[in-house]
PDB file of C-alpha atoms in Angstrom:
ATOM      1  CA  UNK A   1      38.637 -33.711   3.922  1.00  0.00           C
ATOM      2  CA  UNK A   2      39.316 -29.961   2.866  1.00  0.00           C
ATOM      3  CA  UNK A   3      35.811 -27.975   1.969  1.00  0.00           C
ATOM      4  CA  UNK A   4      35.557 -27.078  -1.710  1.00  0.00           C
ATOM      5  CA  UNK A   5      35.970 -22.959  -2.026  1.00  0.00           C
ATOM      6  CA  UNK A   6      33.944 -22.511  -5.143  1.00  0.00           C
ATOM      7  CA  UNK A   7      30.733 -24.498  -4.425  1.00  0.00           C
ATOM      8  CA  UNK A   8      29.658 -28.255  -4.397  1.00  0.00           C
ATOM      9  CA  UNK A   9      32.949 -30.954  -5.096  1.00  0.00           C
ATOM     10  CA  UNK A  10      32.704 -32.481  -8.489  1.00  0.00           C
ATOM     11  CA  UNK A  11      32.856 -36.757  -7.966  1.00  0.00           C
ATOM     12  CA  UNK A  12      33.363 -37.988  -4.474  1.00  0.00           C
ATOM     13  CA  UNK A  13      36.749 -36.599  -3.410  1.00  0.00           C
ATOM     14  CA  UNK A  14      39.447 -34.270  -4.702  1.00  0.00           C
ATOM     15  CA  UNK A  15      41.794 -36.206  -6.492  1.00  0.00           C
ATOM     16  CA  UNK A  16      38.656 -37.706  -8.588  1.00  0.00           C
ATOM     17  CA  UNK A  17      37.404 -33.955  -9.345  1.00  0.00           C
ATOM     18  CA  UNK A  18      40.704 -33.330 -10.474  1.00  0.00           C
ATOM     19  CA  UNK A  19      40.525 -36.106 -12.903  1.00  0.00           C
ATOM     20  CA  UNK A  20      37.064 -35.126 -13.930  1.00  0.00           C
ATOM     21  CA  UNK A  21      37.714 -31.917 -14.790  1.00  0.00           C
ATOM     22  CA  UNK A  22      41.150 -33.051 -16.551  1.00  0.00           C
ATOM     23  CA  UNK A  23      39.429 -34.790 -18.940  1.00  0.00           C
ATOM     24  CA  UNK A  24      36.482 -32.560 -19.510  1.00  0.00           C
ATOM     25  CA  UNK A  25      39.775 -30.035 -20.303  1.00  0.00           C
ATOM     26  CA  UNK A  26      41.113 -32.817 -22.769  1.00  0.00           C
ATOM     27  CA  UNK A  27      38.020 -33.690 -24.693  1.00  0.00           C
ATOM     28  CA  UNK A  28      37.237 -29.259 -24.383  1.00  0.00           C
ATOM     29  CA  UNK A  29      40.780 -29.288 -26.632  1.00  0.00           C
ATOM     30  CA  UNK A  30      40.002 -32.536 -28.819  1.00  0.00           C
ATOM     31  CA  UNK A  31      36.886 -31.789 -30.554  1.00  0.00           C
ATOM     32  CA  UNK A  32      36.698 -27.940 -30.076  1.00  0.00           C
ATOM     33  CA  UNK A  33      32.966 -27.841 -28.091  1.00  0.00           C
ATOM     34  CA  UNK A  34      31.382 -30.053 -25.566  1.00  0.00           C
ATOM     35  CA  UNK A  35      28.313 -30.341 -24.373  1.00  0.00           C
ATOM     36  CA  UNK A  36      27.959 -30.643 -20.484  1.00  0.00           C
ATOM     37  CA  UNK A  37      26.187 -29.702 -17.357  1.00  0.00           C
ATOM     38  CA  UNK A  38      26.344 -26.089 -16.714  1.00  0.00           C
ATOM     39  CA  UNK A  39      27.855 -26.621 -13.105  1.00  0.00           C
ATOM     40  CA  UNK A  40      31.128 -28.937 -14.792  1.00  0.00           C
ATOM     41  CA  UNK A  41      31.256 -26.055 -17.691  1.00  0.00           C
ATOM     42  CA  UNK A  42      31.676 -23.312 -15.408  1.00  0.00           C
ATOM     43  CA  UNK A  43      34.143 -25.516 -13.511  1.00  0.00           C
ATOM     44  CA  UNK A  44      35.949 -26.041 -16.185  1.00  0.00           C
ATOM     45  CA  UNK A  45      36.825 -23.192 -17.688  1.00  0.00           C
ATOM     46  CA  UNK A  46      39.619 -21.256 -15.288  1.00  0.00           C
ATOM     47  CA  UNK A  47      41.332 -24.736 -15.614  1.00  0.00           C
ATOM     48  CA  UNK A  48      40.922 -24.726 -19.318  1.00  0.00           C
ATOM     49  CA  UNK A  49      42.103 -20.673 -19.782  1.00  0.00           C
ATOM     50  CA  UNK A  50      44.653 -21.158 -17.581  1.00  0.00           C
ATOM     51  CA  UNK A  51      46.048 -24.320 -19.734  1.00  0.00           C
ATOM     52  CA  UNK A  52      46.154 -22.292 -23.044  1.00  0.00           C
ATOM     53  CA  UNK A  53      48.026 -19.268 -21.301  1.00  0.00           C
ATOM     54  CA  UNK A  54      50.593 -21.689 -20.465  1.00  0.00           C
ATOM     55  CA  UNK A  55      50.193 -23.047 -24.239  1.00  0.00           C
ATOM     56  CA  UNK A  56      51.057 -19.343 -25.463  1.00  0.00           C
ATOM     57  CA  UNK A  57      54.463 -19.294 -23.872  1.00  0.00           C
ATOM     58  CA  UNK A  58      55.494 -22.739 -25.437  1.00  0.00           C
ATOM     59  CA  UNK A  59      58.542 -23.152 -23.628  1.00  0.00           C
ATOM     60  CA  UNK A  60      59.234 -26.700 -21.981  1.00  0.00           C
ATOM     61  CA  UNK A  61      58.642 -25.659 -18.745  1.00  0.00           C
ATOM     62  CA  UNK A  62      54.965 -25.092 -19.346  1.00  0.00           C
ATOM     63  CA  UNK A  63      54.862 -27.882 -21.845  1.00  0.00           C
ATOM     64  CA  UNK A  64      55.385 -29.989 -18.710  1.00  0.00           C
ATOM     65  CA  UNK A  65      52.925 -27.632 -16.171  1.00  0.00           C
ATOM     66  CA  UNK A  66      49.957 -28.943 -19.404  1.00  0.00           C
ATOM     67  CA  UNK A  67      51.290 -32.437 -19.633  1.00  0.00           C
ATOM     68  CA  UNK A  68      50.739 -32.618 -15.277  1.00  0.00           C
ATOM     69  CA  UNK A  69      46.901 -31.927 -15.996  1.00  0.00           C
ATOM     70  CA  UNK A  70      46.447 -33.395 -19.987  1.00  0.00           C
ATOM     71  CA  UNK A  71      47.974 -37.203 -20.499  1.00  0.00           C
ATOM     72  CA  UNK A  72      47.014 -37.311 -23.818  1.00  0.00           C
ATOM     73  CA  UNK A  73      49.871 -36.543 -25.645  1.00  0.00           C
ATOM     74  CA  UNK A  74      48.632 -35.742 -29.255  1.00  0.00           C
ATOM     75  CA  UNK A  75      46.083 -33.186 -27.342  1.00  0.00           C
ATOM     76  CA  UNK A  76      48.860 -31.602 -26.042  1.00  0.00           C
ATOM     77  CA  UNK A  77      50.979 -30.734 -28.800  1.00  0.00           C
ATOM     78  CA  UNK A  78      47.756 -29.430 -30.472  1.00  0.00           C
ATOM     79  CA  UNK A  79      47.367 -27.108 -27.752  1.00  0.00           C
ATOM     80  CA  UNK A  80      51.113 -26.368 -27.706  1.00  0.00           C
ATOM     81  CA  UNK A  81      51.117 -26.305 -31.929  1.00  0.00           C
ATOM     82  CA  UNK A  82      47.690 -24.569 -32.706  1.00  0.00           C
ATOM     83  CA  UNK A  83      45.403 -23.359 -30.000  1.00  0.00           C
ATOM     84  CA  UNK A  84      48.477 -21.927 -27.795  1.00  0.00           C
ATOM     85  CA  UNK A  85      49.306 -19.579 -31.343  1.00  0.00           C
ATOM     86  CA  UNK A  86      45.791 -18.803 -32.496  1.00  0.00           C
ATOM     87  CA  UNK A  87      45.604 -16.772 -29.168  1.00  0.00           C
ATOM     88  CA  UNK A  88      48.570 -14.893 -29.502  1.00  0.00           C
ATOM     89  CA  UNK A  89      46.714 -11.212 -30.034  1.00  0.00           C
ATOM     90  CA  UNK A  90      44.155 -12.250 -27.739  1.00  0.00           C
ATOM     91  CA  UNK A  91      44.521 -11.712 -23.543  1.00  0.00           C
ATOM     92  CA  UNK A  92      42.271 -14.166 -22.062  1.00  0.00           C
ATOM     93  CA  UNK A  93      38.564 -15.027 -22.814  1.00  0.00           C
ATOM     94  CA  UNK A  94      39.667 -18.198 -24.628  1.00  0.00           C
ATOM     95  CA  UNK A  95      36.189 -20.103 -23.856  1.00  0.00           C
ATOM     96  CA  UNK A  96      32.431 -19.464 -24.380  1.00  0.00           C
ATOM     97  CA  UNK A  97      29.517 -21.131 -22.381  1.00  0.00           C
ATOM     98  CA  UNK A  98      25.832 -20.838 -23.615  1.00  0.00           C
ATOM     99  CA  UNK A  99      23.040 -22.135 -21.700  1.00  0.00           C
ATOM    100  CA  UNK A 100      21.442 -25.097 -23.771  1.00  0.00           C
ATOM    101  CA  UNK A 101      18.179 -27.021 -22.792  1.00  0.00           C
ATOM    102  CA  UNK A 102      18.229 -29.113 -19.491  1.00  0.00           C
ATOM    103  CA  UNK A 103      18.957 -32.738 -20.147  1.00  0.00           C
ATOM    104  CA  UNK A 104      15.506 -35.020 -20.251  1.00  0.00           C
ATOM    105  CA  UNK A 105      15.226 -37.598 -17.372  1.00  0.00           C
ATOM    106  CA  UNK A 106      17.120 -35.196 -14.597  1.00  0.00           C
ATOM    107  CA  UNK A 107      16.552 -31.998 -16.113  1.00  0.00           C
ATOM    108  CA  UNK A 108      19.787 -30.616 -14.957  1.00  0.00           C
ATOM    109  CA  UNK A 109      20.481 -27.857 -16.472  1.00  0.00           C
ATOM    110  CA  UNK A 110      22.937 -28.336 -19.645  1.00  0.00           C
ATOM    111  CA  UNK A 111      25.637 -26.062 -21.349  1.00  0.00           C
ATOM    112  CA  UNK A 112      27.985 -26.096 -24.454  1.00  0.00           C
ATOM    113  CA  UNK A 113      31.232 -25.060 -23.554  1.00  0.00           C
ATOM    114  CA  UNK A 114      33.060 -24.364 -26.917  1.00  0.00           C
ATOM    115  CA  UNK A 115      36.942 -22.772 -28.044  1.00  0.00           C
ATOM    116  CA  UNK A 116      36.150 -18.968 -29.455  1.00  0.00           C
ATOM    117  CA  UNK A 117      37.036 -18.943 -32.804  1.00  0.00           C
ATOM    118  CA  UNK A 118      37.845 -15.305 -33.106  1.00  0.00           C
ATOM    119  CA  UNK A 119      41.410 -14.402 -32.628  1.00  0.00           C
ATOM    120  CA  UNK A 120      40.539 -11.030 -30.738  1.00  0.00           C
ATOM    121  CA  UNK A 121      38.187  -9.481 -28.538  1.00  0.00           C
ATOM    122  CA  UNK A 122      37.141  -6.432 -31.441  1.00  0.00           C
ATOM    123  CA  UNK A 123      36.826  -9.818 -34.320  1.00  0.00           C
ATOM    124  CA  UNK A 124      34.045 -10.975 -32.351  1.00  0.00           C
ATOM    125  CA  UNK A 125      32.440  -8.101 -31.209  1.00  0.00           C
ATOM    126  CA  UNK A 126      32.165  -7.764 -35.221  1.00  0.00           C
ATOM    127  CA  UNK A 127      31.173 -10.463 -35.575  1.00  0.00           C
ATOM    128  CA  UNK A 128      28.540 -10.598 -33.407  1.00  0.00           C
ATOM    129  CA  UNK A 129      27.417  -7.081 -35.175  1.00  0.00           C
ATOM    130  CA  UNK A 130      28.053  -7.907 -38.600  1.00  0.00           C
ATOM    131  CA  UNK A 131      29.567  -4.347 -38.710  1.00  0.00           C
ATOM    132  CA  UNK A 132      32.909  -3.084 -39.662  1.00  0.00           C
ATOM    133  CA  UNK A 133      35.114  -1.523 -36.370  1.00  0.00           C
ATOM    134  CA  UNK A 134      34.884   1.879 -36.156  1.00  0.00           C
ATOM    135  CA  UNK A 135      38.610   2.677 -36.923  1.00  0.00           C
ATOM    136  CA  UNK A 136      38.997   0.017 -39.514  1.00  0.00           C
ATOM    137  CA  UNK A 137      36.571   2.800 -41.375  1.00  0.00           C
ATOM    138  CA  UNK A 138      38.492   5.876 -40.583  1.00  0.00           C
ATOM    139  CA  UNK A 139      41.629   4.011 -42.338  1.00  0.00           C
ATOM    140  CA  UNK A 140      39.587   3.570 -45.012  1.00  0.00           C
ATOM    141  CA  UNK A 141      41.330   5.980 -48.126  1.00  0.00           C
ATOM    142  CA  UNK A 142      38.466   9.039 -48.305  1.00  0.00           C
ATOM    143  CA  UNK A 143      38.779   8.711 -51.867  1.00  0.00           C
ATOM    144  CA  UNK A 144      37.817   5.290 -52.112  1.00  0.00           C
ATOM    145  CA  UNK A 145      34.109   6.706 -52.773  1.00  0.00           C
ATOM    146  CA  UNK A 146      31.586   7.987 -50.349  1.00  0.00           C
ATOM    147  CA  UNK A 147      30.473   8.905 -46.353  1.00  0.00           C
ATOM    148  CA  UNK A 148      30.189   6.457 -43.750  1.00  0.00           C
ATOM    149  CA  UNK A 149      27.016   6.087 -43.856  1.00  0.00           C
ATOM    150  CA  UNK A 150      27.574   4.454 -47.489  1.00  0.00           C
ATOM    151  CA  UNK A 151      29.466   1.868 -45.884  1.00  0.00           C
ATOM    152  CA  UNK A 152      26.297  -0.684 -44.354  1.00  0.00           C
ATOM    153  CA  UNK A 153      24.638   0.158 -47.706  1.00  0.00           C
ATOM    154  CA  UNK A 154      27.801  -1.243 -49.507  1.00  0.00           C
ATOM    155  CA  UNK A 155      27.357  -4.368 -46.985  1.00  0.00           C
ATOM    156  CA  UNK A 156      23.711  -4.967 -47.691  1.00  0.00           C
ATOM    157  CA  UNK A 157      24.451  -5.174 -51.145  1.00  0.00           C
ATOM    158  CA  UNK A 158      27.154  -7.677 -51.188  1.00  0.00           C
ATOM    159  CA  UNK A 159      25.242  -9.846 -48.973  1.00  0.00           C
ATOM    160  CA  UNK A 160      22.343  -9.550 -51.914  1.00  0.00           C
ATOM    161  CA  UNK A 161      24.656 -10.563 -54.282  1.00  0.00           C
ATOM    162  CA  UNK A 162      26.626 -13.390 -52.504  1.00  0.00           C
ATOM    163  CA  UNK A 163      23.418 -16.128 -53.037  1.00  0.00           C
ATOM    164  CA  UNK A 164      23.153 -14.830 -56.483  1.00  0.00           C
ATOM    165  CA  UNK A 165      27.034 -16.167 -57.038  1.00  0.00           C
ATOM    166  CA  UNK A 166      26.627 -18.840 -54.988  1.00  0.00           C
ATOM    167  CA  UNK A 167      23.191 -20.033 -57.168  1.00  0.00           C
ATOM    168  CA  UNK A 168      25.597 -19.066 -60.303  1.00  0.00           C
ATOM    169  CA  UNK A 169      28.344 -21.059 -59.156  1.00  0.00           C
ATOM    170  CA  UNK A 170      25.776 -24.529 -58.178  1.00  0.00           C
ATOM    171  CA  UNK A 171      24.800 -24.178 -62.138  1.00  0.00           C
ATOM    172  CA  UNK A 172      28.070 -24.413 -63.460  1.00  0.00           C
ATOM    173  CA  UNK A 173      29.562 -27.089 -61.376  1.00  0.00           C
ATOM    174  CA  UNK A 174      25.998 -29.562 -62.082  1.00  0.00           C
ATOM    175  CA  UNK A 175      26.168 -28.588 -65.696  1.00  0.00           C
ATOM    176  CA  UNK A 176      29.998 -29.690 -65.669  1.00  0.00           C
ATOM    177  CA  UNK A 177      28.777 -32.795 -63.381  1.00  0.00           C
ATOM    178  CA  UNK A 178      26.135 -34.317 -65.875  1.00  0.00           C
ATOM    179  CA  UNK A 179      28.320 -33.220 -68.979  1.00  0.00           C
ATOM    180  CA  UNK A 180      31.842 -35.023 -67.568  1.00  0.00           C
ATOM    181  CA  UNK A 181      30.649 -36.740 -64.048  1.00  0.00           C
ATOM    182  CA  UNK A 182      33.657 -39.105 -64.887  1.00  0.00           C
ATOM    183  CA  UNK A 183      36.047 -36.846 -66.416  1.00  0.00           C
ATOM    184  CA  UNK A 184      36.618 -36.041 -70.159  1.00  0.00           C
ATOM    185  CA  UNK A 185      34.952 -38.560 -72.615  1.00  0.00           C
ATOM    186  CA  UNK A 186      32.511 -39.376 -70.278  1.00  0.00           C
ATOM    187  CA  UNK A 187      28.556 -38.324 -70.032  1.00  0.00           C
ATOM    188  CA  UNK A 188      25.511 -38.612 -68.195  1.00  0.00           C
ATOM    189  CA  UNK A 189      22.208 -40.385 -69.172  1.00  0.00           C
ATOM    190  CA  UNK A 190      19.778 -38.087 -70.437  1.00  0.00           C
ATOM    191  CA  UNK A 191      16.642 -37.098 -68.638  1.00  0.00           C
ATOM    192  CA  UNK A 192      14.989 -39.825 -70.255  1.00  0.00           C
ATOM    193  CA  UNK A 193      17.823 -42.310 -69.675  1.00  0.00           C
ATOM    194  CA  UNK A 194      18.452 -42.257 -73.301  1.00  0.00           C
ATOM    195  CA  UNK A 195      21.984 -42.284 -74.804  1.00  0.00           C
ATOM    196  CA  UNK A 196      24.071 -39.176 -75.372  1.00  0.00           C
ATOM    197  CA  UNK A 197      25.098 -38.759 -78.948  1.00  0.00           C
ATOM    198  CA  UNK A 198      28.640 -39.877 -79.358  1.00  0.00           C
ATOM    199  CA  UNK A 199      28.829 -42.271 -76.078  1.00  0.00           C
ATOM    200  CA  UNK A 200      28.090 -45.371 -77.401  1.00  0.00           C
ATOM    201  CA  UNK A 201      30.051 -47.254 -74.400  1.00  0.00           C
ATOM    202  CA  UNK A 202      27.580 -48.108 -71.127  1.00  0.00           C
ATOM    203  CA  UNK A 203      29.087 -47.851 -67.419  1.00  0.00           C
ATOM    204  CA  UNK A 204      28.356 -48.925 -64.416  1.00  0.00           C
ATOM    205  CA  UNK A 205      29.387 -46.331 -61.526  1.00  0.00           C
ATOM    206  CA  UNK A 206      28.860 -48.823 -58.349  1.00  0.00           C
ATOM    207  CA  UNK A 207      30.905 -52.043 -60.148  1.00  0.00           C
ATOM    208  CA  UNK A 208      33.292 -49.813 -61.717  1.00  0.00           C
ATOM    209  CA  UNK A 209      32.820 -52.076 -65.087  1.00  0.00           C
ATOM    210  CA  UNK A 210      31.736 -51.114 -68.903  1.00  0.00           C
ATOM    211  CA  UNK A 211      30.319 -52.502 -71.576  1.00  0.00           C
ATOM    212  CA  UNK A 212      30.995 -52.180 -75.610  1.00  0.00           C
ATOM    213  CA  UNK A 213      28.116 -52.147 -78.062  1.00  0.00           C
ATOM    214  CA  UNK A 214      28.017 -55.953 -78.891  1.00  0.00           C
ATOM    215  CA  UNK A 215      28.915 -57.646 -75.767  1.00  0.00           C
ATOM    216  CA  UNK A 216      26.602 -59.970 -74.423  1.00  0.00           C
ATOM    217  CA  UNK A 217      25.868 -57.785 -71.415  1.00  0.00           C
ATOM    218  CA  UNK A 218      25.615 -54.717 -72.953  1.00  0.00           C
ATOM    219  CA  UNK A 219      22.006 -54.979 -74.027  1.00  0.00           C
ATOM    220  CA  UNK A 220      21.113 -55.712 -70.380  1.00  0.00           C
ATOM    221  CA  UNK A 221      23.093 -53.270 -68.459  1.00  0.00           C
ATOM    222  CA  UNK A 222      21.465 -49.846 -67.283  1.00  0.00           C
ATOM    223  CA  UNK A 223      24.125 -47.585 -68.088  1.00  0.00           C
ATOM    224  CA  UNK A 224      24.373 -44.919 -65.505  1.00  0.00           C
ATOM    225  CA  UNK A 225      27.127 -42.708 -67.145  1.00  0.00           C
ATOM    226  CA  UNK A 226      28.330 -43.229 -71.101  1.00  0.00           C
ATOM    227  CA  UNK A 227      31.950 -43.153 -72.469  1.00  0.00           C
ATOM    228  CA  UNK A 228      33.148 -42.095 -75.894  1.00  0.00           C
ATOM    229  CA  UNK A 229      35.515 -44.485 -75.809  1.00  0.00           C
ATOM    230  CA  UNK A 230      37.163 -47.604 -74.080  1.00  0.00           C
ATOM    231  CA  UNK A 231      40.434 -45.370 -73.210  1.00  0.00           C
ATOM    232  CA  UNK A 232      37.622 -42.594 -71.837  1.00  0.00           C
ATOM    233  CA  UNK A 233      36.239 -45.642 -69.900  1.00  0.00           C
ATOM    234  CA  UNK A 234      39.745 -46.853 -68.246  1.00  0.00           C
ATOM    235  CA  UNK A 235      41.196 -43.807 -67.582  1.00  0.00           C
ATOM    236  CA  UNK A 236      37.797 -43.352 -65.510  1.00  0.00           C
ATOM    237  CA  UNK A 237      38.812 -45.982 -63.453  1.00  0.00           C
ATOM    238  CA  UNK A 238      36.300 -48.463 -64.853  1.00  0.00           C
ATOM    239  CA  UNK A 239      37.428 -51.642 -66.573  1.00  0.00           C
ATOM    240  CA  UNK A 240      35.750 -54.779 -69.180  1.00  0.00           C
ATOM    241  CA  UNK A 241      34.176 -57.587 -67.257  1.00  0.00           C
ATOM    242  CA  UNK A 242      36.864 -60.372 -66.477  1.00  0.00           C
ATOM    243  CA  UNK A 243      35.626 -63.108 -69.377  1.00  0.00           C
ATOM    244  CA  UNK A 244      35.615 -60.067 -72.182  1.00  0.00           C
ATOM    245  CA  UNK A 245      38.986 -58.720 -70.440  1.00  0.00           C
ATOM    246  CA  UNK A 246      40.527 -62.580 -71.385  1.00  0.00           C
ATOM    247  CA  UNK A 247      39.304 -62.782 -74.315  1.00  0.00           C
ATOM    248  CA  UNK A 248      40.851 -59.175 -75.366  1.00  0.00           C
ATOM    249  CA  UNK A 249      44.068 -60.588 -74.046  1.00  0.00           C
ATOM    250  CA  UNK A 250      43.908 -63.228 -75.852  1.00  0.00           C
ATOM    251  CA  UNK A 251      43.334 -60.955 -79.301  1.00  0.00           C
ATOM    252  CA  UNK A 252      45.831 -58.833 -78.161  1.00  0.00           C
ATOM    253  CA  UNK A 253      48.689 -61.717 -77.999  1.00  0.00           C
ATOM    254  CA  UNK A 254      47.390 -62.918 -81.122  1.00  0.00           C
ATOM    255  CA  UNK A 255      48.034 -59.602 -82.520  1.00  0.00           C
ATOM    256  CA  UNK A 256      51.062 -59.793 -81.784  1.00  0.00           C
ATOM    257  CA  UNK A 257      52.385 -62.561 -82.654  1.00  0.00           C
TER     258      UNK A 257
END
């Protein structure tokens, strides 16, 4: 049996390391980020690099070299489709490791191996700054206002302002929930479960079912949102119980007739 060149052998021969590290490479591509011992991570990642270079040609020649290694064949066109093209601008460094906390019971030591988001090297070197590069500056128009040294103040203070929005912005939409949760015509209980004025109908959100003032379940019922109306109510989704739905039928034909 040959000796392994790049330390111990995965599994108990070659053809089942090959497998191993095969599917580490398929799940790596599935879900994005793994979590696995540090020696398979390490192992895995020339394989996994070396897939989505082949990806970034996209011809059918290396569309067969991937589908040699990855059976799955939905994984596969996702690395042809969207990993292989994400990487485009970027020449190699497709994967990150980080060292996690050893794994209780063994305490082998654990990784997360994980697809890097950032399309190019200088993206996330930014990111990992939270500075602008140094020539997107100098393309900056020197009339646009100020030095360079304006620019991390300009940063600080849209950062200060972004949970301010954000706060603004979790108002309106829970004002807009309890005024409409159901759409126009339709209201939440008040604070004290009371009824809004102008919603005389009752609902029931988890039975999808309301009530009119005079029914014989609508004295009963806990109304958890309130309608203006029975076309509010229906175009909510929620309908009359079936015995007051008949008997409306049954007014409805006489009606007619």
């Amino acid at each position: 049996m040959p000796t392994p060149t790049k330390g111990p052998r995965l599994g108990g021969s070659p053809s089942h390391e090959r497998l191993m590290l095969a599917n580490l490479a398929t799940s790596l591509f599935e879900h994005g980020k793994i979590t696995t011992t540090e020696a398979k991570a390490k192992r895995v990642r020339p394989l996994a690099e070396k897939l989505i270079t082949k990806a970034k040609r996209g011809d059918l020649h290396n569309r067969r070299q991937i589908q040699r290694v990855i059976r799955n064949k939905d994984v596969v066109h996702r690395l042809m489709a969207e990993i292989g093209p994400f990487y485009s601008d970027r020449n190699g460094g497709y994967v990150r490791i980080t060292k996690t906390l050893p794994r209780k019971g063994d305490n082998a030591p654990m990784a997360v191996i994980e697809l890097v988001s950032e399309k190019t090297v200088t993206a996330e070197a930014e990111a990992a700054r939270k500075t602008k590069f140094a020539k997107d500056q100098a393309a900056a128009p020197a009339g646009a206002g100020g030095t360079s040294a304006e620019a991390p103040k300009s940063v600080e203070t849209q950062e200060a302002e972004a949970p301010a929005s954000a706060e603004a912005t979790e108002a309106t939409e829970s004002t807009e929930s309890t005024e409409a949760p159901f759409g126009e015509g339709s209201h939440a209980p008040l604070e004290d479960g009371s009824q809004p004025e102008g919603f005389p109908i009752k609902g029931n959100a988890s039975s999808k079912l309301y009530h009119v003032p005079g029914s014989s379940h609508y004295e009963r019922t806990t109304a958890e949102v309130w309608f203006a109306s029975e076309e509010a109510a229906e175009a909510a989704g929620f309908q009359l119980p079936p015995s007051q739905r008949e008997t409306k039928d049954e007014e409805s034909s006489e009606d007619e007739s």
